PDB file of C-alpha atoms in Angstrom:
ATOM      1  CA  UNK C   1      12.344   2.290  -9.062  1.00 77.00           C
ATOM      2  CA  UNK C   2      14.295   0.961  -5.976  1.00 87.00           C
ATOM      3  CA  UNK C   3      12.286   0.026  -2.611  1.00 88.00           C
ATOM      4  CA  UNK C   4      13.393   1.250   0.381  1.00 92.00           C
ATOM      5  CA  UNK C   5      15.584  -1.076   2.337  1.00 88.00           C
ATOM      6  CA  UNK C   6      14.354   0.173   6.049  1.00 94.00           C
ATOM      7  CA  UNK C   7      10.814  -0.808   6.719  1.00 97.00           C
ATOM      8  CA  UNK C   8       9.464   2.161   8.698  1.00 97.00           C
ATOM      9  CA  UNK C   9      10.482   4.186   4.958  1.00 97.00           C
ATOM     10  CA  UNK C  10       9.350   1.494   2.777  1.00 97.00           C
ATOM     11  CA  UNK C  11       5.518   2.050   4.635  1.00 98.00           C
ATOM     12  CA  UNK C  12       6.107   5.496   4.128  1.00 98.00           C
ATOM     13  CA  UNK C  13       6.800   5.261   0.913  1.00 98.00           C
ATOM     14  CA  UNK C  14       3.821   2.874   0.334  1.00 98.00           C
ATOM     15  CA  UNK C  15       1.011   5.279   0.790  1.00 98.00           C
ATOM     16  CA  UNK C  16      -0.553   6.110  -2.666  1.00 98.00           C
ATOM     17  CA  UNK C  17       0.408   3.421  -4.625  1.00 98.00           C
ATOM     18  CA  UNK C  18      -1.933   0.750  -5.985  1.00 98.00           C
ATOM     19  CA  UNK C  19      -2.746  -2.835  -5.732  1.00 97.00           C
ATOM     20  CA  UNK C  20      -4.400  -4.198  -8.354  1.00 98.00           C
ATOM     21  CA  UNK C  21      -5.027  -7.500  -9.291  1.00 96.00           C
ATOM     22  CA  UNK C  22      -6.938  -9.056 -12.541  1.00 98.00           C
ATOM     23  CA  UNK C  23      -9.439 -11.599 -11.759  1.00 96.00           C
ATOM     24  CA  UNK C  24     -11.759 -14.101 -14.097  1.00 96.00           C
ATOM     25  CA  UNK C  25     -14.697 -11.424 -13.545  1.00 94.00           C
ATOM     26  CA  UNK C  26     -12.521  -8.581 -14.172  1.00 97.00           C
ATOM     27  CA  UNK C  27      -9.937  -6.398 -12.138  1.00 98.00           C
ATOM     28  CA  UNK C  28     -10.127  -5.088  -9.069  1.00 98.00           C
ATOM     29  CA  UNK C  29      -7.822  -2.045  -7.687  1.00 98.00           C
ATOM     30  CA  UNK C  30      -7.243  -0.184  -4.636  1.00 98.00           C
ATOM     31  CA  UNK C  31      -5.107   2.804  -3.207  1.00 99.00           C
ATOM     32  CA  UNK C  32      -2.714   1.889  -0.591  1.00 99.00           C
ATOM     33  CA  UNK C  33      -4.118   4.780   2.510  1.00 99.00           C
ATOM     34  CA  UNK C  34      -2.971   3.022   5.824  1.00 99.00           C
ATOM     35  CA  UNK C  35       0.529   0.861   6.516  1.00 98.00           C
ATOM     36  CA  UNK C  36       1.886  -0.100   9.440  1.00 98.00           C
ATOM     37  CA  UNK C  37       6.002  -1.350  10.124  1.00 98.00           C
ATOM     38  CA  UNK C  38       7.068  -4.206  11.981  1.00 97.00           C
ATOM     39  CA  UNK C  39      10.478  -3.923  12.708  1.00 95.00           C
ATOM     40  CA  UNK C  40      13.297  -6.632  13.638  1.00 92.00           C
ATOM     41  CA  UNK C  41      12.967  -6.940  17.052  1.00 92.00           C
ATOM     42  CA  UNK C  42       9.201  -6.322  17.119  1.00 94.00           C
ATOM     43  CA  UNK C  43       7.453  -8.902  19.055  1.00 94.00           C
ATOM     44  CA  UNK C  44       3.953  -7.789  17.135  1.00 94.00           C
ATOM     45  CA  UNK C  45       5.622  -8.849  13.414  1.00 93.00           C
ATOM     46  CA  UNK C  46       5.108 -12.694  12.126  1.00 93.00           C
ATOM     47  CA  UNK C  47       9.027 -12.986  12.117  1.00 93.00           C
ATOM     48  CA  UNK C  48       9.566 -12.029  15.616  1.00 94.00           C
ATOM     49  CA  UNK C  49       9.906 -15.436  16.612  1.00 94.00           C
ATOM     50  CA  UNK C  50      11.875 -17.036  13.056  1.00 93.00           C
ATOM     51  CA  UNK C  51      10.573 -18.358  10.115  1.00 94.00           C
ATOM     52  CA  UNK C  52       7.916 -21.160   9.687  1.00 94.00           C
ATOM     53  CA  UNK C  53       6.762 -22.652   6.695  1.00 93.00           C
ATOM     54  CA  UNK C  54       3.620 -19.743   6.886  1.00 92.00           C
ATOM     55  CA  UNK C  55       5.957 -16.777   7.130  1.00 95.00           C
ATOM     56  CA  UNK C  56       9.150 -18.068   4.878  1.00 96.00           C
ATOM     57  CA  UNK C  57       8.075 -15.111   2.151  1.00 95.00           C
ATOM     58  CA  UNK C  58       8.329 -12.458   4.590  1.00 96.00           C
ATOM     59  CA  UNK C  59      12.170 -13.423   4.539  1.00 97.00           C
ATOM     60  CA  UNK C  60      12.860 -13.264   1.377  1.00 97.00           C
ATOM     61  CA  UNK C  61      14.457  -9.764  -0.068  1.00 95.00           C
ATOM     62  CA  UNK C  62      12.130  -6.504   0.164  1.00 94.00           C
ATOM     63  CA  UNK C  63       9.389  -6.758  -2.312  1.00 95.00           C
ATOM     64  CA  UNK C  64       7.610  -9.899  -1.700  1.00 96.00           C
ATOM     65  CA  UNK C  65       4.248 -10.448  -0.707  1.00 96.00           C
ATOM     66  CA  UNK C  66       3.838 -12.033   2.525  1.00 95.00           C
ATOM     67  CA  UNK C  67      -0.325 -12.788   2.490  1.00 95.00           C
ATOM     68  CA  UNK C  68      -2.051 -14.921   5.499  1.00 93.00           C
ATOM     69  CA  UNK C  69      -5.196 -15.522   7.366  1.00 92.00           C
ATOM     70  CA  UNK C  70      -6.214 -13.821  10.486  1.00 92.00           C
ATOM     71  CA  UNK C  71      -8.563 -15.017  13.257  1.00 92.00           C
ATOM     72  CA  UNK C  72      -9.450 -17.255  10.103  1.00 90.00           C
ATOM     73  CA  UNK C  73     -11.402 -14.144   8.967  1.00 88.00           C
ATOM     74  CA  UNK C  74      -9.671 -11.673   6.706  1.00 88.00           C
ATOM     75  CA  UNK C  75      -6.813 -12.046   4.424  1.00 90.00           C
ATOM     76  CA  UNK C  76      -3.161  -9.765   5.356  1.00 94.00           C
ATOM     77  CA  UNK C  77      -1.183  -8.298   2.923  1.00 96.00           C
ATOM     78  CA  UNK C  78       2.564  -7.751   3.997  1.00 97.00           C
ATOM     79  CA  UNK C  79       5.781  -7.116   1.715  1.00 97.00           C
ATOM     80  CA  UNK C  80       9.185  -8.100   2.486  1.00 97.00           C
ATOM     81  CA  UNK C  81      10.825  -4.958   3.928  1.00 96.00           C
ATOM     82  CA  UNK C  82      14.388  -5.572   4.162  1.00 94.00           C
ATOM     83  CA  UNK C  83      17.453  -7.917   3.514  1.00 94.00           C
ATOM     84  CA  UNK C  84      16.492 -11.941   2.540  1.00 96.00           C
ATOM     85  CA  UNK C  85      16.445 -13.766   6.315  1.00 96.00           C
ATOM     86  CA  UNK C  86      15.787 -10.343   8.495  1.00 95.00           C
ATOM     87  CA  UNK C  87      11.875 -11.383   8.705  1.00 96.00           C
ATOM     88  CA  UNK C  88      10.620  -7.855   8.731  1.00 96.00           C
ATOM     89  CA  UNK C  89       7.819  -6.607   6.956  1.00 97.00           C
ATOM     90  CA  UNK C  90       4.954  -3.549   6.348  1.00 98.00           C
ATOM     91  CA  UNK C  91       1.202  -4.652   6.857  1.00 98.00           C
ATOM     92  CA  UNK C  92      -1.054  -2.977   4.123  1.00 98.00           C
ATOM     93  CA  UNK C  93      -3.755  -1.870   6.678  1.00 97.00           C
ATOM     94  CA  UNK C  94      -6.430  -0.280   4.287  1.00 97.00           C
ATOM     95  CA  UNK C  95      -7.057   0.108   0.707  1.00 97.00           C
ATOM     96  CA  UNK C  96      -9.340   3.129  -1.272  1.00 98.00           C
ATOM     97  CA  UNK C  97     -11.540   1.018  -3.916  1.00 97.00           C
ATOM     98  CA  UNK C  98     -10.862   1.957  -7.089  1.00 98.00           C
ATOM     99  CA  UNK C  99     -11.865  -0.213  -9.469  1.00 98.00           C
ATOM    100  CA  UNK C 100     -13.929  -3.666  -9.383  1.00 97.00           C
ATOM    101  CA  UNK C 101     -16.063  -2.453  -6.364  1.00 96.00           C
ATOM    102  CA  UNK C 102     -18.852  -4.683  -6.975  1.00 96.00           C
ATOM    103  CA  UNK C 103     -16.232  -7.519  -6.989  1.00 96.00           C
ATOM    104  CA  UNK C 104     -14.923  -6.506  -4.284  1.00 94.00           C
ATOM    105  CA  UNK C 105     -18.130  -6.562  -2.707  1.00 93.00           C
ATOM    106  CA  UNK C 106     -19.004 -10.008  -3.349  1.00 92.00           C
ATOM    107  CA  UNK C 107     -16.148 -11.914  -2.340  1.00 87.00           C
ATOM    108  CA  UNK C 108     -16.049  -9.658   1.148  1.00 83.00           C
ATOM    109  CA  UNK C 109     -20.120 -11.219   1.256  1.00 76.00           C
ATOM    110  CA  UNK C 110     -21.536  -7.621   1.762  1.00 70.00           C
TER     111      UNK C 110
END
């Protein structure tokens, strides 16, 4: 199935699908509920001001994960939204646990 090449449709068209990833202690999966699009031009997005060794994935073609550390606290998910070198992107903002709760649990330290 083809992505969306605009960002504000490819966060649309986000919602409901799943992230799931297979770890050593088993696999943990979530429902994408919350996005958010940061547009070219956006002074908010991580490519607002060009690309940097941190943010080079987020301009790459639509598709790719772009993953870094806030406030050295919590671990972003972004993907790619459009063509390679435009720098824009859709934050996944929130997740429903599906599977590998406990997991989950335990690396968040709750």
């Amino acid at each position: 199935e083809e992505l969306p090449d605009d960002t504000a449709a490819l966060a649309r068209y986000l919602i409901g699908k799943l992230v799931v990833r297979d770890l050593p202690d088993g696999r943990v999966s979530g429902r994408i509920v919350e996005t958010e699009a940061y547009v070219a031009g956006d002074a908010a997005g991580h490519g607002f001001r060009g690309m940097t060794e941190r943010n080079r994935s987020l301009f790459l073609e639509r598709g790719h994960a772009y993953v870094y550390l806030a406030y050295g606290i919590s671990f972003m998910l972004n993907v790619s939204s459009e063509a390679q070198g435009t720098g824009t992107g859709v934050l996944i903002r929130a997740l429903e646990p599906l599977e590998g709760i406990e997991i989950m649990r335990l690396n968040r330290g709750v």
